[in-house]
């Protein structure tokens, strides 16, 4: 049984009260903070307690239409797309504005996302805040916005050819609930630095952090009206307008593969460009020369934010000579993972985002049980909780063996605190199993030899790999997947260029004397 964290520190109930008192419940449309049509709202629920935290604006079709129109006008009728100095100043102001409310935002994330407060020290808040706006802002000065091609090509030296990089236009940024600030900033930063205008539609389960950013933009920056619009809504019909409206040029989406496919189909009617960062079923490969004692620490990372991360290594592939030892170590580690109130500093695993997600995870575990899977620890709902968490969405950290890679639990993205351990015979077998997946987002390799680890990593068909604990994450590092894990890359130069169009102009210059 995993350890339950209890403390006299402020709990999720208190975090929720404070977050509700400070929550922004308006939309940002055309530079103004406005209520949704008819003052419509919907309930924002706490994942940890199941209680109502407060409300968020429930935008209508009319509200979304206004937001798209504002973004279109701001792109077409202002100098935002060409005024690089203004773009840099606004992003610097935005950075300072977020930092001025960083601690309030931290509590708000814990309250509505259900992420453990310790995770806000890294990927939930501090890491993206350190780089995700600053890096693309630096590209405004450093990026090669235009280049002259050598010579004149087929038409001689008087034919001067210049390649220009220009913003794509209006970007629909659609973001998930699991790491909302991380994803939002890594979309807004490059999209805005590149000169686009944006309609941001956050996940309905986590609206407040996005609405807060909207307020900060309206109150503390010089962004022209309409450059950034923030529209919260629980209505899929309203959100779907972003995929079909011809005024939107590009869809930037992070979320499930199923929704990504839907957006791609819907956007095809107006030939929208799409950037899709989707699901994963990543594998940690433990080679026969790896240190088994270190593997358990790596495997625990699959429980980060209760496993609600697309890049976690939810499969652990272990050389058969180490398999029993690694299984024992990982099981012991998972049994000891601190589970409980995300507001407490010692909690590592908090709740899933919703009752629906909890049911989905439990259904996957029930199917695996029926198919003969062995649960070394966990395997169901986590019930040993304090009274204030009884209605929260907790699943026990779970270690699964006894299946092969063809099992549904080894192929599906679970988005819960579940890891599957699978044996392999040699390096070729490990690579085969790792690549036997519809996904191709991330992965990892453990070996006493960095050279051997790198060799295996190069053979894994995924967008990112960590070797011996190496971290690929960063605003300057492209992130995205092969196969069903997506189209395009987030972050880095590749991510910046997702938001740009390319124009080539050939100009015949006059013949000079002599």
GROMACS .gro file of C-alpha atoms in nm:
model
  514
    1UNK     CA    1   0.000   0.000   0.000
    2UNK     CA    2   0.144   0.335  -0.102
    3UNK     CA    3   0.215   0.584   0.170
    4UNK     CA    4  -0.058   0.843   0.235
    5UNK     CA    5   0.066   1.194   0.294
    6UNK     CA    6  -0.097   1.372   0.586
    7UNK     CA    7   0.009   1.710   0.716
    8UNK     CA    8  -0.102   2.026   0.890
    9UNK     CA    9   0.006   2.228   0.584
   10UNK     CA   10  -0.267   2.404   0.382
   11UNK     CA   11  -0.478   2.144   0.202
   12UNK     CA   12  -0.645   2.143  -0.136
   13UNK     CA   13  -0.960   2.275   0.030
   14UNK     CA   14  -0.778   2.588   0.141
   15UNK     CA   15  -0.593   2.621  -0.189
   16UNK     CA   16  -0.929   2.596  -0.362
   17UNK     CA   17  -1.082   2.870  -0.151
   18UNK     CA   18  -0.794   3.103  -0.219
   19UNK     CA   19  -0.790   3.022  -0.590
   20UNK     CA   20  -1.164   3.084  -0.617
   21UNK     CA   21  -1.131   3.422  -0.447
   22UNK     CA   22  -0.874   3.530  -0.705
   23UNK     CA   23  -1.006   3.352  -1.014
   24UNK     CA   24  -1.061   3.534  -1.342
   25UNK     CA   25  -1.401   3.441  -1.480
   26UNK     CA   26  -1.410   3.657  -1.792
   27UNK     CA   27  -1.307   3.606  -2.152
   28UNK     CA   28  -1.045   3.815  -2.329
   29UNK     CA   29  -1.187   3.923  -2.666
   30UNK     CA   30  -1.055   4.207  -2.880
   31UNK     CA   31  -0.853   4.354  -2.595
   32UNK     CA   32  -1.139   4.362  -2.342
   33UNK     CA   33  -1.223   4.138  -2.048
   34UNK     CA   34  -1.586   4.046  -2.103
   35UNK     CA   35  -1.847   3.807  -1.971
   36UNK     CA   36  -1.975   3.531  -2.194
   37UNK     CA   37  -2.298   3.595  -2.380
   38UNK     CA   38  -2.583   3.605  -2.130
   39UNK     CA   39  -2.331   3.593  -1.843
   40UNK     CA   40  -2.317   3.215  -1.898
   41UNK     CA   41  -2.082   3.020  -1.673
   42UNK     CA   42  -1.998   2.659  -1.591
   43UNK     CA   43  -1.860   2.491  -1.281
   44UNK     CA   44  -1.489   2.439  -1.226
   45UNK     CA   45  -1.438   2.125  -1.013
   46UNK     CA   46  -1.152   2.023  -0.787
   47UNK     CA   47  -0.992   1.693  -0.895
   48UNK     CA   48  -0.870   1.634  -0.540
   49UNK     CA   49  -1.198   1.683  -0.355
   50UNK     CA   50  -1.466   1.658  -0.623
   51UNK     CA   51  -1.608   1.986  -0.490
   52UNK     CA   52  -1.705   2.291  -0.692
   53UNK     CA   53  -1.421   2.543  -0.684
   54UNK     CA   54  -1.616   2.817  -0.860
   55UNK     CA   55  -1.720   2.907  -1.212
   56UNK     CA   56  -1.565   3.002  -1.545
   57UNK     CA   57  -1.709   3.185  -1.844
   58UNK     CA   58  -1.898   2.954  -2.082
   59UNK     CA   59  -1.843   3.113  -2.421
   60UNK     CA   60  -2.107   3.087  -2.689
   61UNK     CA   61  -2.083   3.052  -3.066
   62UNK     CA   62  -2.121   3.429  -3.085
   63UNK     CA   63  -1.832   3.481  -2.842
   64UNK     CA   64  -1.602   3.254  -3.043
   65UNK     CA   65  -1.703   3.429  -3.364
   66UNK     CA   66  -1.608   3.764  -3.210
   67UNK     CA   67  -1.274   3.628  -3.090
   68UNK     CA   68  -1.182   3.490  -3.432
   69UNK     CA   69  -1.290   3.814  -3.596
   70UNK     CA   70  -1.077   4.016  -3.355
   71UNK     CA   71  -0.771   3.799  -3.423
   72UNK     CA   72  -0.826   3.830  -3.797
   73UNK     CA   73  -0.851   4.210  -3.782
   74UNK     CA   74  -0.547   4.239  -3.558
   75UNK     CA   75  -0.344   4.040  -3.807
   76UNK     CA   76  -0.473   4.206  -4.123
   77UNK     CA   77  -0.516   4.567  -4.010
   78UNK     CA   78  -0.238   4.637  -3.757
   79UNK     CA   79   0.141   4.627  -3.783
   80UNK     CA   80   0.168   4.342  -3.531
   81UNK     CA   81   0.291   4.096  -3.794
   82UNK     CA   82   0.574   4.328  -3.904
   83UNK     CA   83   0.660   4.525  -3.588
   84UNK     CA   84   0.924   4.307  -3.427
   85UNK     CA   85   1.016   4.562  -3.162
   86UNK     CA   86   0.654   4.573  -3.041
   87UNK     CA   87   0.635   4.195  -3.032
   88UNK     CA   88   0.949   4.167  -2.822
   89UNK     CA   89   0.834   4.438  -2.580
   90UNK     CA   90   0.496   4.275  -2.534
   91UNK     CA   91   0.645   3.933  -2.465
   92UNK     CA   92   0.885   4.082  -2.211
   93UNK     CA   93   0.592   4.258  -2.042
   94UNK     CA   94   0.395   3.933  -2.043
   95UNK     CA   95   0.687   3.752  -1.879
   96UNK     CA   96   0.707   4.012  -1.603
   97UNK     CA   97   0.331   4.009  -1.553
   98UNK     CA   98   0.320   3.632  -1.499
   99UNK     CA   99   0.614   3.646  -1.262
  100UNK     CA  100   0.432   3.912  -1.058
  101UNK     CA  101   0.153   3.659  -0.985
  102UNK     CA  102   0.363   3.343  -0.993
  103UNK     CA  103   0.271   3.220  -0.644
  104UNK     CA  104  -0.100   3.281  -0.693
  105UNK     CA  105  -0.078   3.092  -1.022
  106UNK     CA  106   0.103   2.806  -0.845
  107UNK     CA  107  -0.185   2.759  -0.600
  108UNK     CA  108  -0.440   2.794  -0.879
  109UNK     CA  109  -0.273   2.513  -1.075
  110UNK     CA  110  -0.276   2.284  -0.773
  111UNK     CA  111  -0.642   2.363  -0.710
  112UNK     CA  112  -0.785   2.316  -1.060
  113UNK     CA  113  -0.532   2.081  -1.223
  114UNK     CA  114  -0.479   1.863  -0.918
  115UNK     CA  115  -0.104   1.856  -0.980
  116UNK     CA  116   0.117   1.805  -0.675
  117UNK     CA  117   0.267   2.133  -0.561
  118UNK     CA  118   0.615   1.983  -0.599
  119UNK     CA  119   0.550   1.949  -0.973
  120UNK     CA  120   0.500   2.324  -1.004
  121UNK     CA  121   0.870   2.360  -0.924
  122UNK     CA  122   0.946   2.196  -1.257
  123UNK     CA  123   0.733   2.120  -1.564
  124UNK     CA  124   0.401   2.253  -1.434
  125UNK     CA  125   0.524   2.610  -1.385
  126UNK     CA  126   0.884   2.701  -1.308
  127UNK     CA  127   1.050   2.537  -1.610
  128UNK     CA  128   0.819   2.685  -1.875
  129UNK     CA  129   0.815   3.022  -1.703
  130UNK     CA  130   1.195   3.029  -1.717
  131UNK     CA  131   1.220   2.973  -2.093
  132UNK     CA  132   0.898   2.945  -2.289
  133UNK     CA  133   0.852   3.316  -2.357
  134UNK     CA  134   1.215   3.425  -2.330
  135UNK     CA  135   1.350   3.185  -2.591
  136UNK     CA  136   1.110   3.279  -2.875
  137UNK     CA  137   1.144   3.645  -2.777
  138UNK     CA  138   1.519   3.612  -2.834
  139UNK     CA  139   1.452   3.471  -3.182
  140UNK     CA  140   1.283   3.796  -3.282
  141UNK     CA  141   1.632   3.946  -3.304
  142UNK     CA  142   1.831   3.634  -3.389
  143UNK     CA  143   1.619   3.446  -3.641
  144UNK     CA  144   1.705   3.463  -4.012
  145UNK     CA  145   1.386   3.628  -4.133
  146UNK     CA  146   1.516   3.657  -4.488
  147UNK     CA  147   1.802   3.520  -4.692
  148UNK     CA  148   1.931   3.576  -5.043
  149UNK     CA  149   1.998   3.262  -5.244
  150UNK     CA  150   2.341   3.224  -5.402
  151UNK     CA  151   2.357   3.339  -5.762
  152UNK     CA  152   2.055   3.382  -5.982
  153UNK     CA  153   1.980   3.021  -6.051
  154UNK     CA  154   1.869   2.939  -6.404
  155UNK     CA  155   1.821   3.303  -6.497
  156UNK     CA  156   2.161   3.451  -6.421
  157UNK     CA  157   2.311   3.685  -6.162
  158UNK     CA  158   2.067   3.970  -6.234
  159UNK     CA  159   1.784   3.750  -6.105
  160UNK     CA  160   1.802   3.808  -5.728
  161UNK     CA  161   1.608   3.554  -5.528
  162UNK     CA  162   1.514   3.627  -5.166
  163UNK     CA  163   1.342   3.392  -4.922
  164UNK     CA  164   1.122   3.560  -4.661
  165UNK     CA  165   0.975   3.407  -4.344
  166UNK     CA  166   0.633   3.550  -4.255
  167UNK     CA  167   0.376   3.470  -3.987
  168UNK     CA  168   0.110   3.214  -4.076
  169UNK     CA  169  -0.181   3.435  -3.966
  170UNK     CA  170  -0.450   3.352  -3.711
  171UNK     CA  171  -0.356   3.061  -3.484
  172UNK     CA  172  -0.609   2.851  -3.293
  173UNK     CA  173  -0.423   2.728  -2.984
  174UNK     CA  174  -0.612   2.440  -2.822
  175UNK     CA  175  -0.455   2.318  -2.499
  176UNK     CA  176  -0.497   2.025  -2.255
  177UNK     CA  177  -0.561   1.996  -1.883
  178UNK     CA  178  -0.255   1.801  -1.774
  179UNK     CA  179   0.022   2.063  -1.806
  180UNK     CA  180  -0.180   2.370  -1.905
  181UNK     CA  181   0.067   2.652  -1.838
  182UNK     CA  182   0.355   2.459  -1.991
  183UNK     CA  183   0.163   2.396  -2.311
  184UNK     CA  184  -0.002   2.738  -2.329
  185UNK     CA  185   0.327   2.927  -2.294
  186UNK     CA  186   0.500   2.699  -2.542
  187UNK     CA  187   0.229   2.783  -2.794
  188UNK     CA  188   0.184   3.153  -2.721
  189UNK     CA  189   0.557   3.226  -2.708
  190UNK     CA  190   0.657   3.117  -3.059
  191UNK     CA  191   0.322   3.198  -3.221
  192UNK     CA  192   0.333   3.558  -3.099
  193UNK     CA  193   0.706   3.606  -3.148
  194UNK     CA  194   0.660   3.494  -3.509
  195UNK     CA  195   0.397   3.765  -3.560
  196UNK     CA  196   0.074   3.567  -3.550
  197UNK     CA  197  -0.245   3.649  -3.365
  198UNK     CA  198  -0.403   3.385  -3.142
  199UNK     CA  199  -0.733   3.251  -3.016
  200UNK     CA  200  -0.653   3.039  -2.710
  201UNK     CA  201  -0.909   2.774  -2.615
  202UNK     CA  202  -0.800   2.597  -2.293
  203UNK     CA  203  -0.930   2.261  -2.172
  204UNK     CA  204  -1.267   2.310  -1.997
  205UNK     CA  205  -1.139   2.124  -1.689
  206UNK     CA  206  -0.869   2.386  -1.625
  207UNK     CA  207  -0.998   2.729  -1.734
  208UNK     CA  208  -0.873   2.963  -1.464
  209UNK     CA  209  -0.501   2.965  -1.540
  210UNK     CA  210  -0.566   3.058  -1.905
  211UNK     CA  211  -0.818   3.324  -1.805
  212UNK     CA  212  -0.560   3.468  -1.563
  213UNK     CA  213  -0.314   3.500  -1.851
  214UNK     CA  214  -0.582   3.680  -2.047
  215UNK     CA  215  -0.630   3.929  -1.764
  216UNK     CA  216  -0.255   3.987  -1.736
  217UNK     CA  217  -0.234   4.056  -2.109
  218UNK     CA  218  -0.523   4.303  -2.089
  219UNK     CA  219  -0.402   4.484  -1.779
  220UNK     CA  220  -0.022   4.470  -1.787
  221UNK     CA  221   0.096   4.459  -2.148
  222UNK     CA  222   0.084   4.659  -2.470
  223UNK     CA  223  -0.050   4.376  -2.686
  224UNK     CA  224  -0.281   4.542  -2.942
  225UNK     CA  225  -0.648   4.453  -2.913
  226UNK     CA  226  -0.726   4.119  -3.075
  227UNK     CA  227  -0.369   3.985  -3.088
  228UNK     CA  228  -0.447   3.743  -2.806
  229UNK     CA  229  -0.798   3.621  -2.728
  230UNK     CA  230  -0.880   3.372  -2.451
  231UNK     CA  231  -1.206   3.181  -2.481
  232UNK     CA  232  -1.313   2.932  -2.215
  233UNK     CA  233  -1.601   2.697  -2.289
  234UNK     CA  234  -1.724   2.346  -2.206
  235UNK     CA  235  -1.911   2.328  -2.539
  236UNK     CA  236  -1.743   2.121  -2.811
  237UNK     CA  237  -1.958   2.289  -3.076
  238UNK     CA  238  -1.813   2.626  -2.981
  239UNK     CA  239  -1.458   2.492  -2.976
  240UNK     CA  240  -1.512   2.317  -3.308
  241UNK     CA  241  -1.558   2.649  -3.488
  242UNK     CA  242  -1.182   2.697  -3.467
  243UNK     CA  243  -1.131   2.396  -3.695
  244UNK     CA  244  -1.378   2.502  -3.964
  245UNK     CA  245  -1.372   2.882  -3.971
  246UNK     CA  246  -1.182   3.001  -4.283
  247UNK     CA  247  -1.047   3.301  -4.091
  248UNK     CA  248  -0.825   3.065  -3.888
  249UNK     CA  249  -0.502   2.976  -4.068
  250UNK     CA  250  -0.337   2.726  -3.835
  251UNK     CA  251  -0.445   2.484  -3.563
  252UNK     CA  252  -0.195   2.421  -3.283
  253UNK     CA  253  -0.332   2.138  -3.071
  254UNK     CA  254  -0.200   1.932  -2.782
  255UNK     CA  255  -0.415   1.644  -2.661
  256UNK     CA  256  -0.541   1.301  -2.753
  257UNK     CA  257  -0.476   1.131  -3.083
  258UNK     CA  258  -0.849   1.085  -3.144
  259UNK     CA  259  -0.919   1.457  -3.113
  260UNK     CA  260  -0.612   1.537  -3.320
  261UNK     CA  261  -0.742   1.322  -3.605
  262UNK     CA  262  -1.081   1.495  -3.580
  263UNK     CA  263  -0.926   1.841  -3.598
  264UNK     CA  264  -0.717   1.742  -3.897
  265UNK     CA  265  -1.026   1.617  -4.079
  266UNK     CA  266  -1.230   1.925  -3.992
  267UNK     CA  267  -0.952   2.165  -4.085
  268UNK     CA  268  -0.899   2.000  -4.422
  269UNK     CA  269  -1.203   2.174  -4.570
  270UNK     CA  270  -1.024   2.509  -4.543
  271UNK     CA  271  -0.671   2.365  -4.589
  272UNK     CA  272  -0.561   2.467  -4.241
  273UNK     CA  273  -0.208   2.391  -4.139
  274UNK     CA  274  -0.199   2.173  -3.829
  275UNK     CA  275   0.051   2.117  -3.553
  276UNK     CA  276  -0.057   1.818  -3.344
  277UNK     CA  277   0.126   1.705  -3.028
  278UNK     CA  278  -0.060   1.389  -2.934
  279UNK     CA  279  -0.040   1.075  -2.724
  280UNK     CA  280   0.238   0.835  -2.640
  281UNK     CA  281   0.322   0.489  -2.511
  282UNK     CA  282   0.689   0.544  -2.451
  283UNK     CA  283   0.934   0.274  -2.348
  284UNK     CA  284   1.226   0.279  -2.105
  285UNK     CA  285   1.474   0.014  -2.228
  286UNK     CA  286   1.689  -0.136  -1.951
  287UNK     CA  287   1.989  -0.302  -2.115
  288UNK     CA  288   2.171  -0.594  -1.954
  289UNK     CA  289   2.458  -0.369  -1.835
  290UNK     CA  290   2.230  -0.118  -1.659
  291UNK     CA  291   2.223  -0.063  -1.283
  292UNK     CA  292   1.896  -0.222  -1.159
  293UNK     CA  293   1.894  -0.001  -0.850
  294UNK     CA  294   1.863   0.313  -1.064
  295UNK     CA  295   1.583   0.177  -1.281
  296UNK     CA  296   1.321   0.203  -1.007
  297UNK     CA  297   1.387   0.576  -0.973
  298UNK     CA  298   1.339   0.621  -1.347
  299UNK     CA  299   1.022   0.410  -1.348
  300UNK     CA  300   0.869   0.621  -1.070
  301UNK     CA  301   0.875   0.909  -1.317
  302UNK     CA  302   0.590   0.736  -1.499
  303UNK     CA  303   0.372   0.836  -1.204
  304UNK     CA  304   0.449   1.206  -1.237
  305UNK     CA  305   0.121   1.397  -1.214
  306UNK     CA  306  -0.055   1.060  -1.168
  307UNK     CA  307   0.073   0.946  -1.507
  308UNK     CA  308  -0.111   1.224  -1.689
  309UNK     CA  309   0.173   1.309  -1.923
  310UNK     CA  310   0.208   1.211  -2.286
  311UNK     CA  311   0.583   1.148  -2.270
  312UNK     CA  312   0.605   0.929  -1.957
  313UNK     CA  313   0.770   0.590  -2.003
  314UNK     CA  314   0.466   0.377  -1.927
  315UNK     CA  315   0.638   0.065  -2.063
  316UNK     CA  316   0.960  -0.058  -1.901
  317UNK     CA  317   1.144  -0.312  -2.117
  318UNK     CA  318   1.399  -0.509  -1.913
  319UNK     CA  319   1.666  -0.754  -2.023
  320UNK     CA  320   1.558  -1.098  -1.908
  321UNK     CA  321   1.868  -1.139  -1.689
  322UNK     CA  322   1.759  -0.839  -1.478
  323UNK     CA  323   1.384  -0.876  -1.504
  324UNK     CA  324   1.300  -1.027  -1.164
  325UNK     CA  325   1.526  -0.785  -0.978
  326UNK     CA  326   1.390  -0.482  -1.160
  327UNK     CA  327   1.029  -0.593  -1.106
  328UNK     CA  328   1.097  -0.625  -0.733
  329UNK     CA  329   1.265  -0.284  -0.718
  330UNK     CA  330   0.996  -0.106  -0.916
  331UNK     CA  331   0.719  -0.272  -0.714
  332UNK     CA  332   0.881  -0.163  -0.389
  333UNK     CA  333   0.920   0.191  -0.519
  334UNK     CA  334   0.560   0.213  -0.640
  335UNK     CA  335   0.433   0.079  -0.309
  336UNK     CA  336   0.612   0.361  -0.129
  337UNK     CA  337   0.509   0.649  -0.359
  338UNK     CA  338   0.343   0.923  -0.151
  339UNK     CA  339  -0.020   0.956  -0.262
  340UNK     CA  340  -0.259   1.219  -0.138
  341UNK     CA  341  -0.345   1.586  -0.123
  342UNK     CA  342  -0.164   1.769  -0.405
  343UNK     CA  343  -0.138   2.081  -0.192
  344UNK     CA  344   0.101   1.907   0.049
  345UNK     CA  345   0.473   1.937  -0.030
  346UNK     CA  346   0.547   1.565   0.009
  347UNK     CA  347   0.282   1.436  -0.230
  348UNK     CA  348   0.409   1.279  -0.553
  349UNK     CA  349   0.086   1.130  -0.689
  350UNK     CA  350  -0.232   1.333  -0.672
  351UNK     CA  351  -0.570   1.283  -0.841
  352UNK     CA  352  -0.666   1.232  -1.202
  353UNK     CA  353  -0.830   1.532  -1.364
  354UNK     CA  354  -1.190   1.408  -1.358
  355UNK     CA  355  -1.428   1.131  -1.262
  356UNK     CA  356  -1.450   1.036  -1.630
  357UNK     CA  357  -1.072   0.995  -1.658
  358UNK     CA  358  -1.063   0.789  -1.339
  359UNK     CA  359  -1.327   0.557  -1.483
  360UNK     CA  360  -1.133   0.522  -1.808
  361UNK     CA  361  -0.820   0.417  -1.621
  362UNK     CA  362  -1.008   0.171  -1.399
  363UNK     CA  363  -1.178   0.022  -1.705
  364UNK     CA  364  -0.836  -0.040  -1.866
  365UNK     CA  365  -0.717  -0.211  -1.548
  366UNK     CA  366  -1.031  -0.426  -1.530
  367UNK     CA  367  -0.978  -0.539  -1.890
  368UNK     CA  368  -0.614  -0.622  -1.819
  369UNK     CA  369  -0.717  -0.823  -1.513
  370UNK     CA  370  -0.963  -1.020  -1.726
  371UNK     CA  371  -0.684  -1.086  -1.979
  372UNK     CA  372  -0.457  -1.235  -1.714
  373UNK     CA  373  -0.236  -0.940  -1.617
  374UNK     CA  374  -0.062  -0.961  -1.281
  375UNK     CA  375  -0.079  -0.654  -1.058
  376UNK     CA  376   0.231  -0.641  -0.838
  377UNK     CA  377   0.088  -0.341  -0.655
  378UNK     CA  378  -0.215  -0.119  -0.706
  379UNK     CA  379  -0.461  -0.221  -0.974
  380UNK     CA  380  -0.760  -0.011  -0.877
  381UNK     CA  381  -0.902   0.288  -0.698
  382UNK     CA  382  -0.697   0.442  -0.421
  383UNK     CA  383  -0.925   0.462  -0.121
  384UNK     CA  384  -0.700   0.506   0.185
  385UNK     CA  385  -0.743   0.883   0.194
  386UNK     CA  386  -0.833   1.157   0.442
  387UNK     CA  387  -1.199   1.256   0.459
  388UNK     CA  388  -1.160   1.573   0.252
  389UNK     CA  389  -1.027   1.366  -0.041
  390UNK     CA  390  -1.290   1.090  -0.036
  391UNK     CA  391  -1.462   1.225  -0.348
  392UNK     CA  392  -1.136   1.294  -0.534
  393UNK     CA  393  -1.026   1.104  -0.843
  394UNK     CA  394  -0.742   0.888  -0.711
  395UNK     CA  395  -0.603   0.570  -0.866
  396UNK     CA  396  -0.336   0.366  -0.691
  397UNK     CA  397   0.014   0.356  -0.845
  398UNK     CA  398   0.008   0.028  -1.035
  399UNK     CA  399   0.277  -0.213  -1.158
  400UNK     CA  400   0.169  -0.464  -1.422
  401UNK     CA  401   0.347  -0.781  -1.539
  402UNK     CA  402   0.233  -1.108  -1.694
  403UNK     CA  403   0.138  -0.965  -2.033
  404UNK     CA  404   0.324  -0.924  -2.359
  405UNK     CA  405   0.349  -0.617  -2.576
  406UNK     CA  406   0.038  -0.712  -2.776
  407UNK     CA  407  -0.189  -0.671  -2.473
  408UNK     CA  408  -0.425  -0.375  -2.478
  409UNK     CA  409  -0.270  -0.233  -2.162
  410UNK     CA  410   0.071  -0.235  -2.333
  411UNK     CA  411  -0.060  -0.063  -2.646
  412UNK     CA  412  -0.310   0.193  -2.515
  413UNK     CA  413  -0.221   0.531  -2.374
  414UNK     CA  414  -0.366   0.504  -2.023
  415UNK     CA  415  -0.300   0.852  -1.878
  416UNK     CA  416  -0.290   0.713  -1.526
  417UNK     CA  417  -0.026   0.601  -1.272
  418UNK     CA  418   0.031   0.264  -1.439
  419UNK     CA  419   0.355   0.105  -1.561
  420UNK     CA  420   0.392  -0.224  -1.754
  421UNK     CA  421   0.714  -0.427  -1.729
  422UNK     CA  422   0.810  -0.651  -2.022
  423UNK     CA  423   1.120  -0.874  -2.068
  424UNK     CA  424   1.340  -0.887  -2.377
  425UNK     CA  425   1.627  -1.108  -2.493
  426UNK     CA  426   1.879  -0.874  -2.661
  427UNK     CA  427   1.917  -0.522  -2.798
  428UNK     CA  428   1.745  -0.604  -3.125
  429UNK     CA  429   1.449  -0.751  -2.938
  430UNK     CA  430   1.427  -0.443  -2.717
  431UNK     CA  431   1.419  -0.210  -3.016
  432UNK     CA  432   1.159  -0.428  -3.186
  433UNK     CA  433   0.929  -0.417  -2.883
  434UNK     CA  434   0.980  -0.044  -2.827
  435UNK     CA  435   0.890   0.027  -3.190
  436UNK     CA  436   0.592  -0.210  -3.184
  437UNK     CA  437   0.352   0.070  -3.101
  438UNK     CA  438   0.114   0.298  -3.284
  439UNK     CA  439   0.282   0.585  -3.099
  440UNK     CA  440   0.626   0.739  -3.127
  441UNK     CA  441   0.658   1.029  -2.887
  442UNK     CA  442   0.945   0.964  -2.645
  443UNK     CA  443   1.146   0.697  -2.469
  444UNK     CA  444   1.457   0.625  -2.266
  445UNK     CA  445   1.755   0.389  -2.251
  446UNK     CA  446   1.953   0.278  -1.945
  447UNK     CA  447   2.303   0.136  -1.994
  448UNK     CA  448   2.644   0.156  -1.828
  449UNK     CA  449   2.777   0.260  -2.169
  450UNK     CA  450   2.670   0.598  -2.304
  451UNK     CA  451   2.785   0.490  -2.650
  452UNK     CA  452   2.571   0.176  -2.642
  453UNK     CA  453   2.278   0.366  -2.500
  454UNK     CA  454   2.303   0.627  -2.776
  455UNK     CA  455   2.324   0.353  -3.040
  456UNK     CA  456   1.998   0.197  -2.917
  457UNK     CA  457   1.834   0.539  -2.882
  458UNK     CA  458   1.905   0.619  -3.247
  459UNK     CA  459   1.707   0.309  -3.348
  460UNK     CA  460   1.392   0.399  -3.152
  461UNK     CA  461   1.125   0.553  -3.376
  462UNK     CA  462   1.026   0.839  -3.149
  463UNK     CA  463   1.070   1.214  -3.144
  464UNK     CA  464   1.268   1.230  -2.819
  465UNK     CA  465   1.481   0.990  -2.616
  466UNK     CA  466   1.668   1.024  -2.288
  467UNK     CA  467   1.981   0.816  -2.230
  468UNK     CA  468   2.091   0.742  -1.873
  469UNK     CA  469   1.871   1.015  -1.731
  470UNK     CA  470   1.953   1.269  -1.998
  471UNK     CA  471   1.684   1.536  -2.027
  472UNK     CA  472   1.568   1.642  -2.372
  473UNK     CA  473   1.320   1.904  -2.246
  474UNK     CA  474   1.370   2.275  -2.307
  475UNK     CA  475   1.221   2.569  -2.494
  476UNK     CA  476   1.509   2.544  -2.739
  477UNK     CA  477   1.463   2.168  -2.798
  478UNK     CA  478   1.208   2.045  -3.057
  479UNK     CA  479   0.951   1.809  -2.906
  480UNK     CA  480   0.693   1.600  -3.087
  481UNK     CA  481   0.629   1.255  -3.223
  482UNK     CA  482   0.633   1.003  -3.502
  483UNK     CA  483   0.331   0.801  -3.614
  484UNK     CA  484   0.014   0.857  -3.405
  485UNK     CA  485   0.201   1.085  -3.167
  486UNK     CA  486   0.155   1.384  -3.388
  487UNK     CA  487   0.252   1.613  -3.672
  488UNK     CA  488   0.521   1.878  -3.634
  489UNK     CA  489   0.729   1.991  -3.338
  490UNK     CA  490   0.683   2.217  -3.039
  491UNK     CA  491   0.971   2.436  -2.918
  492UNK     CA  492   1.312   2.493  -3.070
  493UNK     CA  493   1.374   2.641  -3.415
  494UNK     CA  494   1.154   2.369  -3.563
  495UNK     CA  495   0.869   2.470  -3.333
  496UNK     CA  496   0.916   2.838  -3.413
  497UNK     CA  497   0.897   2.765  -3.784
  498UNK     CA  498   0.565   2.581  -3.732
  499UNK     CA  499   0.412   2.928  -3.707
  500UNK     CA  500   0.576   3.073  -4.019
  501UNK     CA  501   0.503   3.075  -4.390
  502UNK     CA  502   0.779   3.088  -4.653
  503UNK     CA  503   0.776   3.328  -4.946
  504UNK     CA  504   1.034   3.335  -5.226
  505UNK     CA  505   1.066   3.644  -5.448
  506UNK     CA  506   1.274   3.662  -5.763
  507UNK     CA  507   1.357   4.017  -5.870
  508UNK     CA  508   1.518   4.110  -6.202
  509UNK     CA  509   1.758   4.395  -6.128
  510UNK     CA  510   1.864   4.655  -6.389
  511UNK     CA  511   2.180   4.598  -6.581
  512UNK     CA  512   2.457   4.826  -6.456
  513UNK     CA  513   2.706   5.006  -6.678
  514UNK     CA  514   3.024   4.817  -6.742
   0.00000   0.00000   0.00000
